[in-house]
Short mmCIF file of C-alpha atoms and ligand atoms in Angstrom, two decimals:
data_model
loop_
_atom_site.label_atom_id
_atom_site.label_comp_id
_atom_site.label_asym_id
_atom_site.label_seq_id
_atom_site.Cartn_x
_atom_site.Cartn_y
_atom_site.Cartn_z
CA MET Q 1 97.75 142.15 84.20
CA GLU Q 2 97.83 143.59 87.68
CA MET Q 3 94.52 144.23 89.43
CA ARG Q 4 94.20 146.03 92.74
CA ALA Q 5 91.81 148.20 94.69
CA VAL Q 6 92.44 151.57 96.31
CA SER Q 7 90.18 154.02 98.05
CA GLY Q 8 89.70 157.53 96.73
CA SER Q 9 87.70 159.32 94.11
CA ILE Q 10 88.11 158.21 90.54
CA GLU Q 11 88.05 161.77 89.19
CA SER Q 12 91.42 162.45 90.77
CA PHE Q 13 93.04 159.14 89.85
CA LYS Q 14 96.07 159.51 87.57
CA CYS Q 15 96.21 156.94 84.76
CA ASP Q 16 95.65 156.46 81.04
CA CYS Q 17 91.91 156.15 81.36
CA ILE Q 18 89.18 156.11 83.97
CA ILE Q 19 86.06 154.06 83.28
CA ILE Q 20 82.77 155.37 84.64
CA GLY Q 21 79.29 153.98 84.23
CA VAL Q 22 76.35 155.89 82.76
CA PHE Q 23 72.72 154.71 82.92
CA GLU Q 24 70.18 155.66 80.28
CA GLU Q 25 68.64 157.90 82.93
CA GLY Q 26 71.64 160.24 82.52
CA LEU Q 27 74.98 161.14 84.04
CA ASP Q 28 75.14 160.64 87.80
CA PRO Q 29 75.24 164.01 89.64
CA ARG Q 30 78.47 162.90 91.33
CA TYR Q 31 80.28 163.49 88.04
CA LYS Q 32 79.19 167.15 87.81
CA GLY Q 33 82.64 168.36 88.84
CA LEU Q 34 84.33 166.11 86.29
CA ASP Q 35 81.92 167.29 83.61
CA GLN Q 36 82.67 170.94 84.43
CA LYS Q 37 86.42 170.33 84.23
CA LEU Q 38 85.87 168.92 80.76
CA GLY Q 39 83.92 171.98 79.67
CA GLY Q 40 80.60 170.17 79.83
CA ALA Q 41 81.72 167.51 77.33
CA LEU Q 42 80.03 164.65 79.21
CA SER Q 43 76.63 166.30 79.56
CA SER Q 44 76.72 167.57 76.00
CA LEU Q 45 77.27 164.02 74.71
CA SER Q 46 74.04 162.98 76.30
CA ARG Q 47 72.19 166.14 75.26
CA THR Q 48 73.11 165.67 71.60
CA GLY Q 49 72.26 161.97 71.78
CA GLU Q 50 75.84 160.95 70.90
CA PHE Q 51 75.99 158.81 74.00
CA LYS Q 52 72.74 157.59 75.48
CA GLY Q 53 74.08 155.16 78.06
CA GLU Q 54 72.75 152.20 76.11
CA PHE Q 55 73.91 148.88 77.49
CA LYS Q 56 77.12 147.66 75.76
CA SER Q 57 77.88 151.10 74.29
CA ALA Q 58 81.11 152.91 75.16
CA LYS Q 59 82.50 156.35 74.40
CA LEU Q 60 85.99 157.68 74.91
CA VAL Q 61 86.48 161.33 75.90
CA THR Q 62 90.01 162.72 75.81
CA THR Q 63 90.69 165.08 78.71
CA LEU Q 64 93.52 167.13 77.12
CA GLY Q 65 95.27 167.50 80.44
CA ARG Q 66 92.28 168.89 82.31
CA THR Q 67 92.09 165.92 84.68
CA PRO Q 68 94.77 163.62 86.12
CA ALA Q 69 93.52 160.84 83.81
CA LYS Q 70 94.29 161.20 80.11
CA ASN Q 71 90.92 159.82 79.05
CA VAL Q 72 87.46 159.14 80.38
CA LEU Q 73 85.71 156.06 79.05
CA LEU Q 74 81.96 156.16 79.46
CA ALA Q 75 80.42 152.72 79.90
CA GLY Q 76 76.75 152.42 78.90
CA LEU Q 77 74.90 150.47 81.57
CA GLY Q 78 71.37 150.56 80.14
CA LYS Q 79 68.30 151.07 82.31
CA LYS Q 80 68.89 151.38 86.01
CA ALA Q 81 66.10 148.98 86.94
CA GLU Q 82 67.50 146.26 84.65
CA TYR Q 83 71.09 146.50 85.86
CA ASP Q 84 72.49 143.43 87.61
CA LEU Q 85 75.76 141.59 88.32
CA GLU Q 86 75.84 139.94 84.90
CA LYS Q 87 75.44 143.30 83.15
CA LEU Q 88 78.27 144.61 85.35
CA ARG Q 89 80.46 141.68 84.28
CA LYS Q 90 79.67 142.38 80.64
CA ALA Q 91 80.20 146.16 80.92
CA ALA Q 92 83.51 145.58 82.70
CA GLY Q 93 84.57 143.16 79.95
CA ILE Q 94 83.51 145.38 77.07
CA THR Q 95 85.20 148.50 78.46
CA ALA Q 96 88.40 146.71 79.47
CA LYS Q 97 88.74 145.38 75.92
CA TYR Q 98 87.89 148.79 74.49
CA ALA Q 99 90.69 150.41 76.50
CA ARG Q 100 93.13 147.64 75.65
CA ASN Q 101 92.38 147.79 71.94
CA LEU Q 102 93.14 151.52 71.95
CA GLY Q 103 96.58 150.68 73.29
CA LEU Q 104 95.97 152.08 76.79
CA SER Q 105 97.93 150.40 79.58
CA TYR Q 106 96.90 151.78 82.96
CA VAL Q 107 93.19 152.07 83.57
CA ALA Q 108 90.95 152.56 86.58
CA SER Q 109 87.31 151.73 87.07
CA ASN Q 110 84.60 152.29 89.63
CA LEU Q 111 81.89 150.34 87.82
CA HIS Q 112 81.19 148.50 91.10
CA GLU Q 113 79.72 151.67 92.54
CA ASN Q 114 76.69 151.74 90.29
CA PHE Q 115 73.39 150.78 91.84
CA ILE Q 116 72.39 147.10 91.85
CA LYS Q 117 69.51 145.93 93.98
CA ASP Q 118 70.48 143.18 96.45
CA ALA Q 119 74.22 143.22 95.74
CA GLY Q 120 76.91 144.49 98.08
CA PRO Q 121 80.36 145.91 97.35
CA ARG Q 122 82.06 142.52 97.62
CA ASP Q 123 79.90 140.79 95.01
CA LYS Q 124 80.07 143.79 92.71
CA ALA Q 125 83.86 144.04 92.92
CA GLN Q 126 84.03 140.32 92.21
CA ALA Q 127 81.83 140.70 89.13
CA LEU Q 128 83.88 143.65 87.87
CA THR Q 129 87.10 141.68 88.28
CA GLU Q 130 85.69 138.58 86.60
CA GLY Q 131 84.27 140.56 83.68
CA ALA Q 132 87.54 142.36 82.98
CA ALA Q 133 89.97 139.50 83.61
CA LEU Q 134 87.90 137.00 81.61
CA ALA Q 135 87.36 139.42 78.70
CA LEU Q 136 91.05 140.25 78.40
CA TYR Q 137 92.09 136.60 78.00
CA GLN Q 138 93.96 135.90 74.74
CA PHE Q 139 95.48 132.66 73.47
CA THR Q 140 98.42 134.00 71.48
CA LYS Q 141 101.31 131.74 72.31
CA TYR Q 142 101.64 130.25 68.83
CA ARG Q 143 101.64 133.56 66.96
CA THR Q 144 105.04 134.73 65.80
CA VAL Q 145 104.20 137.41 63.21
CA GLU Q 146 103.43 140.98 64.35
CA LYS Q 147 103.52 139.89 67.97
CA GLU Q 148 104.19 143.49 68.96
CA LYS Q 149 100.72 144.36 67.74
CA ILE Q 150 99.11 142.17 70.39
CA ARG Q 151 97.94 144.63 73.01
CA LYS Q 152 97.78 144.07 76.73
CA LEU Q 153 96.45 146.06 79.63
CA LYS Q 154 99.14 146.42 82.28
CA SER Q 155 97.00 147.43 85.21
CA LEU Q 156 93.37 147.80 86.22
CA VAL Q 157 92.69 149.57 89.48
CA ILE Q 158 89.33 149.54 91.20
CA VAL Q 159 88.90 152.94 92.81
CA ASP Q 160 86.45 152.84 95.70
CA SER Q 161 84.86 155.92 97.16
CA SER Q 162 82.11 154.08 99.01
CA GLY Q 163 84.17 153.38 102.14
CA SER Q 164 84.05 149.61 101.64
CA LEU Q 165 87.64 149.01 100.58
CA GLU Q 166 87.95 145.85 102.67
CA ASP Q 167 84.94 144.26 100.99
CA VAL Q 168 86.03 145.44 97.59
CA ARG Q 169 89.44 143.84 98.10
CA LYS Q 170 87.81 140.56 99.15
CA GLY Q 171 85.60 140.58 96.06
CA LEU Q 172 88.55 141.41 93.84
CA GLU Q 173 90.55 138.51 95.27
CA ARG Q 174 87.69 136.06 94.73
CA GLY Q 175 87.16 137.37 91.21
CA ARG Q 176 90.89 137.05 90.51
CA ILE Q 177 91.04 133.43 91.68
CA LEU Q 178 87.94 132.43 89.71
CA SER Q 179 88.95 134.17 86.51
CA GLU Q 180 92.49 132.82 86.68
CA ALA Q 181 91.11 129.30 87.12
CA THR Q 182 88.73 129.82 84.20
CA ASN Q 183 91.51 131.20 82.00
CA TYR Q 184 93.69 128.27 83.01
CA VAL Q 185 90.98 125.91 81.73
CA ARG Q 186 90.65 127.92 78.52
CA THR Q 187 94.37 127.55 77.82
CA LEU Q 188 94.35 123.80 78.48
CA VAL Q 189 91.39 123.37 76.12
CA ASN Q 190 92.74 125.74 73.45
CA GLU Q 191 96.06 123.90 73.29
CA PRO Q 192 96.20 121.79 70.11
CA ALA Q 193 95.29 118.14 70.55
CA SER Q 194 98.72 116.97 69.41
CA ILE Q 195 100.27 118.90 72.32
CA MET Q 196 97.68 118.45 75.06
CA THR Q 197 97.72 114.66 74.95
CA SER Q 198 96.87 112.37 77.84
CA LEU Q 199 100.56 112.43 78.84
CA GLN Q 200 100.65 116.22 78.79
CA MET Q 201 97.39 116.35 80.79
CA GLU Q 202 99.13 114.23 83.42
CA LYS Q 203 102.04 116.70 83.51
CA GLU Q 204 99.67 119.63 83.87
CA ALA Q 205 97.78 117.88 86.66
CA ARG Q 206 100.99 117.04 88.51
CA GLN Q 207 102.14 120.65 88.25
CA LEU Q 208 98.86 121.93 89.60
CA ALA Q 209 98.90 119.37 92.41
CA ALA Q 210 102.43 120.36 93.44
CA LYS Q 211 101.64 124.07 93.36
CA ASN Q 212 98.32 123.86 95.19
CA ARG Q 213 99.23 121.00 97.53
CA LEU Q 214 96.65 118.59 96.14
CA LYS Q 215 96.85 114.84 96.42
CA ILE Q 216 97.22 113.16 93.05
CA ARG Q 217 97.19 109.61 91.75
CA VAL Q 218 97.60 108.75 88.09
CA PHE Q 219 96.86 105.29 86.70
CA ASN Q 220 98.84 104.25 83.60
CA LYS Q 221 97.79 101.72 80.98
CA ALA Q 222 99.20 98.66 82.75
CA GLU Q 223 97.44 99.63 85.98
CA LEU Q 224 94.18 100.28 84.15
CA GLU Q 225 94.41 96.84 82.57
CA LYS Q 226 94.96 95.25 85.94
CA LEU Q 227 92.03 97.12 87.50
CA GLY Q 228 89.69 96.45 84.59
CA PHE Q 229 89.02 99.92 83.19
CA GLY Q 230 87.61 98.33 80.04
CA GLY Q 231 85.74 101.40 78.83
CA LEU Q 232 88.70 103.76 78.83
CA LEU Q 233 90.98 101.06 77.38
CA ALA Q 234 88.54 100.27 74.55
CA VAL Q 235 88.33 103.89 73.43
CA ASN Q 236 92.12 104.21 73.69
CA ARG Q 237 92.82 101.25 71.41
CA GLY Q 238 92.87 103.26 68.18
CA SER Q 239 95.40 105.72 69.58
CA MET Q 240 99.22 105.57 69.61
CA ILE Q 241 99.23 107.36 72.96
CA GLU Q 242 98.56 105.60 76.27
CA PRO Q 243 95.53 106.60 78.29
CA ARG Q 244 95.68 108.14 81.74
CA PHE Q 245 93.21 108.07 84.60
CA ILE Q 246 93.88 111.04 86.86
CA VAL Q 247 92.49 111.40 90.38
CA MET Q 248 93.12 114.63 92.29
CA GLU Q 249 91.96 115.57 95.73
CA TYR Q 250 91.48 118.73 97.74
CA ALA Q 251 90.48 117.93 101.31
CA GLY Q 252 89.32 121.23 102.85
CA GLY Q 253 86.32 120.02 104.84
CA LYS Q 254 83.59 117.48 105.30
CA GLY Q 255 81.02 117.20 102.51
CA LYS Q 256 82.65 115.04 99.84
CA VAL Q 257 81.92 115.69 96.18
CA ALA Q 258 83.44 113.78 93.27
CA VAL Q 259 83.71 115.86 90.11
CA VAL Q 260 84.18 113.72 87.02
CA GLY Q 261 85.32 115.22 83.69
CA LYS Q 262 85.36 113.76 80.18
CA GLY Q 263 88.92 113.99 78.88
CA ILE Q 264 88.90 113.09 75.19
CA THR Q 265 91.96 115.02 74.01
CA PHE Q 266 90.77 114.63 70.43
CA ASP Q 267 87.55 113.12 69.13
CA SER Q 268 88.00 111.97 65.53
CA GLY Q 269 84.93 109.78 65.99
CA GLY Q 270 87.08 106.63 65.78
CA LEU Q 271 86.19 104.14 63.02
CA ASP Q 272 82.83 105.89 62.83
CA LEU Q 273 84.88 108.83 61.62
CA LYS Q 274 83.43 112.31 61.91
CA PRO Q 275 83.01 114.35 58.72
CA ALA Q 276 85.62 117.16 58.47
CA ALA Q 277 83.27 119.96 59.46
CA TYR Q 278 82.35 118.17 62.69
CA MET Q 279 85.88 117.00 63.50
CA ASP Q 280 87.31 120.52 63.42
CA GLY Q 281 87.19 121.88 66.94
CA MET Q 282 87.22 118.45 68.57
CA LYS Q 283 90.24 119.38 70.68
CA CYS Q 284 87.48 120.84 72.86
CA ASP Q 285 86.39 117.32 73.82
CA LYS Q 286 88.71 117.40 76.84
CA ALA Q 287 86.91 120.45 78.29
CA GLY Q 288 85.22 118.42 81.04
CA ALA Q 289 88.52 117.13 82.44
CA CYS Q 290 90.19 120.54 82.09
CA THR Q 291 87.26 122.14 83.94
CA VAL Q 292 87.70 119.66 86.77
CA MET Q 293 91.31 120.82 87.08
CA GLY Q 294 90.16 124.45 87.14
CA ILE Q 295 87.61 123.64 89.84
CA LEU Q 296 90.28 122.05 92.03
CA LYS Q 297 92.58 125.02 91.45
CA ALA Q 298 89.92 127.55 92.47
CA ALA Q 299 88.51 125.50 95.37
CA SER Q 300 91.96 125.11 96.91
CA GLU Q 301 92.90 128.77 96.42
CA LEU Q 302 89.62 129.89 97.93
CA LYS Q 303 90.21 127.42 100.77
CA LEU Q 304 86.64 126.16 100.53
CA PRO Q 305 85.54 124.06 103.53
CA VAL Q 306 84.65 121.06 101.37
CA HIS Q 307 86.24 117.85 100.10
CA VAL Q 308 86.56 117.67 96.33
CA ILE Q 309 87.84 114.68 94.37
CA GLY Q 310 88.52 115.21 90.68
CA VAL Q 311 88.26 112.14 88.45
CA MET Q 312 89.51 112.40 84.87
CA PRO Q 313 89.64 109.60 82.29
CA VAL Q 314 91.90 110.86 79.49
CA THR Q 315 92.55 109.50 75.99
CA GLU Q 316 92.20 110.29 72.32
CA ASN Q 317 89.46 108.69 70.23
CA MET Q 318 91.26 107.62 67.06
CA PRO Q 319 90.67 105.13 64.21
CA GLY Q 320 94.05 103.36 64.41
CA ASN Q 321 94.60 99.73 63.41
CA MET Q 322 93.68 98.40 66.80
CA ALA Q 323 90.66 100.69 67.23
CA TYR Q 324 87.55 99.41 68.97
CA LYS Q 325 84.79 98.57 66.54
CA PRO Q 326 81.03 98.77 66.23
CA GLY Q 327 79.71 95.47 67.50
CA ASP Q 328 82.46 95.08 70.11
CA VAL Q 329 81.44 94.28 73.68
CA VAL Q 330 83.38 95.97 76.44
CA THR Q 331 83.53 95.03 80.12
CA THR Q 332 83.74 98.11 82.30
CA TYR Q 333 85.22 98.78 85.76
CA SER Q 334 81.78 98.15 87.28
CA GLY Q 335 81.58 94.69 85.70
CA LYS Q 336 78.70 95.77 83.46
CA THR Q 337 79.09 95.24 79.73
CA ILE Q 338 78.59 97.72 76.89
CA GLU Q 339 77.75 96.91 73.29
CA ILE Q 340 79.44 99.44 71.02
CA GLY Q 341 76.94 100.71 68.46
CA ASN Q 342 78.97 103.71 67.37
CA THR Q 343 82.60 104.49 68.19
CA ASP Q 344 81.83 108.21 68.15
CA ALA Q 345 79.70 107.84 71.29
CA GLU Q 346 82.98 107.37 73.19
CA GLY Q 347 82.48 109.90 75.97
CA ARG Q 348 79.89 107.78 77.75
CA VAL Q 349 82.15 104.73 77.37
CA ILE Q 350 85.08 106.31 79.25
CA LEU Q 351 82.70 107.92 81.75
CA SER Q 352 81.21 104.52 82.59
CA ASP Q 353 84.52 103.58 84.23
CA ALA Q 354 85.03 107.00 85.79
CA LEU Q 355 81.56 107.20 87.35
CA SER Q 356 81.70 103.76 88.94
CA TYR Q 357 85.26 104.36 90.12
CA ALA Q 358 84.12 107.67 91.66
CA GLU Q 359 81.26 105.95 93.44
CA LYS Q 360 83.03 102.78 94.57
CA ALA Q 361 86.56 103.96 95.31
CA CYS Q 362 85.86 107.52 96.54
CA LYS Q 363 82.51 106.97 98.30
CA PRO Q 364 81.41 110.59 97.86
CA ASP Q 365 78.21 112.23 99.09
CA ALA Q 366 77.51 113.40 95.55
CA ILE Q 367 78.87 113.01 92.03
CA ILE Q 368 78.88 115.75 89.40
CA ASP Q 369 80.10 114.99 85.91
CA LEU Q 370 80.98 117.54 83.24
CA ALA Q 371 81.21 116.33 79.66
CA THR Q 372 81.11 117.64 76.09
CA LEU Q 373 78.89 114.64 75.55
CA THR Q 374 76.42 115.21 72.74
CA GLY Q 375 75.83 117.33 69.67
CA ALA Q 376 72.16 116.81 70.49
CA CYS Q 377 72.52 118.98 73.57
CA VAL Q 378 73.89 121.81 71.43
CA VAL Q 379 70.94 121.45 69.08
CA ALA Q 380 68.53 121.54 72.02
CA LEU Q 381 70.01 124.40 74.07
CA GLY Q 382 72.62 126.26 72.02
CA TYR Q 383 75.58 127.84 73.74
CA SER Q 384 74.08 129.75 76.67
CA ALA Q 385 73.22 126.84 78.91
CA ALA Q 386 74.41 123.34 79.64
CA GLY Q 387 71.94 120.48 79.89
CA ILE Q 388 71.57 118.96 83.31
CA MET Q 389 70.01 115.67 84.42
CA GLY Q 390 70.51 113.36 87.31
CA THR Q 391 69.24 111.62 90.36
CA GLY Q 392 69.66 113.92 93.35
CA ARG Q 393 66.91 116.53 93.57
CA ARG Q 394 68.78 118.71 96.07
CA LEU Q 395 71.96 118.40 94.07
CA LEU Q 396 70.21 119.41 90.84
CA GLU Q 397 68.44 122.35 92.49
CA GLY Q 398 71.72 123.46 94.10
CA LEU Q 399 73.45 123.44 90.72
CA LYS Q 400 70.58 125.34 89.09
CA LYS Q 401 70.80 127.97 91.81
CA ALA Q 402 74.58 128.25 91.40
CA GLY Q 403 74.03 128.54 87.64
CA ASP Q 404 71.62 131.44 88.04
CA GLU Q 405 73.95 133.16 90.51
CA THR Q 406 77.06 132.91 88.31
CA PHE Q 407 75.25 133.14 84.96
CA GLU Q 408 76.87 129.84 83.98
CA ARG Q 409 73.39 128.52 83.51
CA VAL Q 410 72.13 124.95 83.40
CA TRP Q 411 68.80 123.79 82.00
CA GLU Q 412 67.21 120.61 83.24
CA LEU Q 413 66.01 118.11 80.64
CA PRO Q 414 63.33 115.51 81.43
CA PHE Q 415 64.87 112.30 82.67
CA TYR Q 416 62.00 109.82 82.54
CA GLU Q 417 62.43 106.11 83.22
CA GLU Q 418 61.48 105.14 79.66
CA PHE Q 419 64.66 106.67 78.26
CA LYS Q 420 66.51 103.76 79.86
CA ASP Q 421 64.66 101.39 77.53
CA ALA Q 422 66.27 103.14 74.59
CA ILE Q 423 69.81 102.14 75.56
CA LYS Q 424 69.08 98.45 76.10
CA SER Q 425 71.21 95.93 74.24
CA GLU Q 426 70.45 92.38 73.23
CA VAL Q 427 74.02 91.18 73.60
CA ALA Q 428 75.27 93.26 76.54
CA ASP Q 429 73.88 95.17 79.54
CA VAL Q 430 73.66 98.50 77.75
CA LYS Q 431 74.39 99.88 74.29
CA ASN Q 432 76.27 103.13 73.66
CA ILE Q 433 73.74 104.41 71.14
CA SER Q 434 70.01 104.52 71.51
CA SER Q 435 67.44 102.56 69.59
CA TYR Q 436 65.70 105.77 68.46
CA PRO Q 437 66.23 105.81 64.68
CA LYS Q 438 67.10 109.50 64.33
CA GLY Q 439 68.99 110.02 67.58
CA GLU Q 440 65.93 111.64 69.14
CA ALA Q 441 66.51 113.08 72.62
CA GLY Q 442 70.21 112.31 72.17
CA ALA Q 443 71.35 114.31 75.21
CA ILE Q 444 68.89 112.45 77.42
CA THR Q 445 69.56 108.94 76.15
CA ALA Q 446 73.29 109.61 76.69
CA ALA Q 447 72.54 110.53 80.32
CA ALA Q 448 70.31 107.45 80.64
CA PHE Q 449 73.31 105.39 79.58
CA LEU Q 450 75.51 107.05 82.23
CA SER Q 451 72.90 106.39 84.92
CA ALA Q 452 73.60 102.67 84.58
CA PHE Q 453 76.99 103.32 86.18
CA VAL Q 454 75.88 105.20 89.30
CA GLU Q 455 74.14 102.98 91.80
CA ALA Q 456 73.08 104.90 94.89
CA THR Q 457 74.89 108.23 95.07
CA PRO Q 458 73.11 111.50 94.22
CA TRP Q 459 74.47 112.32 90.76
CA ALA Q 460 74.21 115.22 88.35
CA HIS Q 461 75.33 115.04 84.74
CA ILE Q 462 76.14 118.35 83.04
CA ASP Q 463 76.41 118.21 79.24
CA ILE Q 464 78.67 121.16 78.39
CA ALA Q 465 79.01 120.48 74.64
CA GLY Q 466 77.37 123.87 73.88
CA PRO Q 467 78.79 126.36 76.37
CA ALA Q 468 82.35 124.92 76.55
CA TRP Q 469 83.27 126.32 73.14
CA ILE Q 470 81.99 129.36 71.23
CA ASN Q 471 82.50 130.35 67.61
CA GLU Q 472 82.05 134.08 68.12
CA GLU Q 473 83.37 136.51 70.70
CA TRP Q 474 81.17 137.21 73.74
CA PRO Q 475 81.44 140.19 76.10
CA TYR Q 476 83.76 138.34 78.45
CA SER Q 477 84.88 135.35 76.45
CA PRO Q 478 86.88 135.31 73.24
CA LYS Q 479 86.20 132.71 70.54
CA GLY Q 480 87.23 129.19 71.44
CA ALA Q 481 87.29 127.62 74.88
CA THR Q 482 85.18 129.46 77.46
CA GLY Q 483 86.19 127.72 80.68
CA TYR Q 484 82.47 127.26 81.40
CA GLY Q 485 81.74 125.30 84.56
CA VAL Q 486 84.44 126.51 86.93
CA ARG Q 487 82.42 129.38 88.41
CA LEU Q 488 79.26 127.26 88.36
CA VAL Q 489 80.62 124.29 90.31
CA VAL Q 490 82.76 126.38 92.66
CA ARG Q 491 79.70 128.44 93.58
CA PHE Q 492 77.78 125.24 94.21
CA LEU Q 493 80.58 124.00 96.49
CA GLU Q 494 80.68 127.36 98.26
CA ASN Q 495 76.94 127.30 98.88
CA MET Q 496 77.28 123.72 100.11
CA GLY Q 497 80.09 124.74 102.47
CA LYS Q 498 77.76 127.31 104.00
CA GLY Q 499 75.50 124.41 104.97
N1 BES P 501 82.30 114.90 71.47
C1 BES P 501 81.08 114.60 70.82
C2 BES P 501 79.96 115.57 71.19
C3 BES P 501 80.15 117.01 70.80
C4 BES P 501 79.54 117.53 69.68
C5 BES P 501 80.88 117.88 71.61
C6 BES P 501 79.68 118.85 69.35
C7 BES P 501 81.04 119.21 71.26
C8 BES P 501 80.43 119.70 70.15
C9 BES P 501 80.61 113.18 71.19
O1 BES P 501 81.60 112.28 71.51
C10 BES P 501 79.88 112.64 70.01
O2 BES P 501 80.48 112.50 69.00
N2 BES P 501 78.60 112.36 70.19
C11 BES P 501 77.78 111.85 69.16
C12 BES P 501 76.95 110.75 69.74
C13 BES P 501 76.22 109.90 68.72
C14 BES P 501 77.20 109.09 67.89
C15 BES P 501 75.25 108.99 69.44
C16 BES P 501 76.90 112.99 68.66
O3 BES P 501 76.52 113.84 69.45
O4 BES P 501 76.64 113.04 67.47
ZN1 ZN P 502 82.41 111.28 69.76
ZN1 ZN P 503 83.40 113.10 72.24
#
């Protein structure tokens, strides 16, 4: 889909459909002329109560040749005082899908012109672009039947009459970069696990690195053995496919942040096999690593003045003949040992290597990890927020702020010292499951485990098991992979770049 911005008045824009916003307080007086041309159709809809401007509602009015546009799509924006950038994103997503599903191809919108306190034309154009481009994402490459029925918008034009075309274009460009990076992550995660293997992840990373001029280094199995990546190698043992450890770098400025992503291309649970209902969907267990790739893509395209190093341990977790077993003891890259209590708690085992590699080899100012780490985090927080814990107060607050700003929200869980007691082992330095009999505070004890592998660097752990994957459609995300985390971390890096 093409997206661009022009200046002019939307009433005279020629296309299949113009999208205009309506608050519950009534039609904006600026649309009086449009309403008159349509014989009062717009005002009568509100008079009869057919369209009240309720948030998330939409109503199509056919113009029968009375205006340059063939249709007017009214977008309900709710109450003026409650309207904000997130509602704009949602309204843009809902109306773009509405137009697409009717088979319309060329649409125009000026939703960025509706009043929002404290937001300028750039931020509003960015939100509009994100909402539409994220909502229109579809993963259809494996469908062969009735492909012609899959509808696509060809063009969405932002029509600006506020005299801020320059700002609107900047916002649109930022929104385009961020939504393309998010959709890129969604596609990597949605790809079936038998296709998006560790080897394919390496190919994807190399392609991205070549295109965006990123440095890349990929460690293969022999190299990992030599360097002592015992955690990643242990989890890989049940798989027929070699592991990969991918390191990518975008050096755009000073502050250096390592972003570590869990890359389990499929989590069967290993010998502690998951029951069928829990195993379905476990291709999503690589979302952390895929998000790291999306972050590097967006950061480089936005030319952020920061230094980002992506660190991705990638393997399947399978119950093959050679699979690692409960009771095994594994020596990690850091030298610390792990007693395996459950092979399904594999994410923390591969992250142990990745976190200490990030700290020791990259020497960053901060480490952020993203991982679909625990079902417990989904139980605690659902799908609207990731759990966050860590050791750097400023880092954690910065991520919370970025989460509120982008609406990719994080919720901090208590990270008391005593949780470290729960992951003690009698035979090794730590154990990959806690001693709490019912898995109590599972998201926190998992983070306590990870903390053993970061010595002195400010570190934030983001458990994305909930928001990385949704089972129902949302206003600007279809079912499946959401790409959660790209906009969050990029905003954090942007704020950091500002100093
Ligand atoms: N990949 C799962 C966590 C997960 C669950 C991600 C649901 C997305 C949705 C992780 O590897 C796992 O299996 N964790 C176990 C840990 C337990 C064995 C201590 C869990 O959460 O049950
Ligand atoms: Zn698991
Ligand atoms: Zn897992």
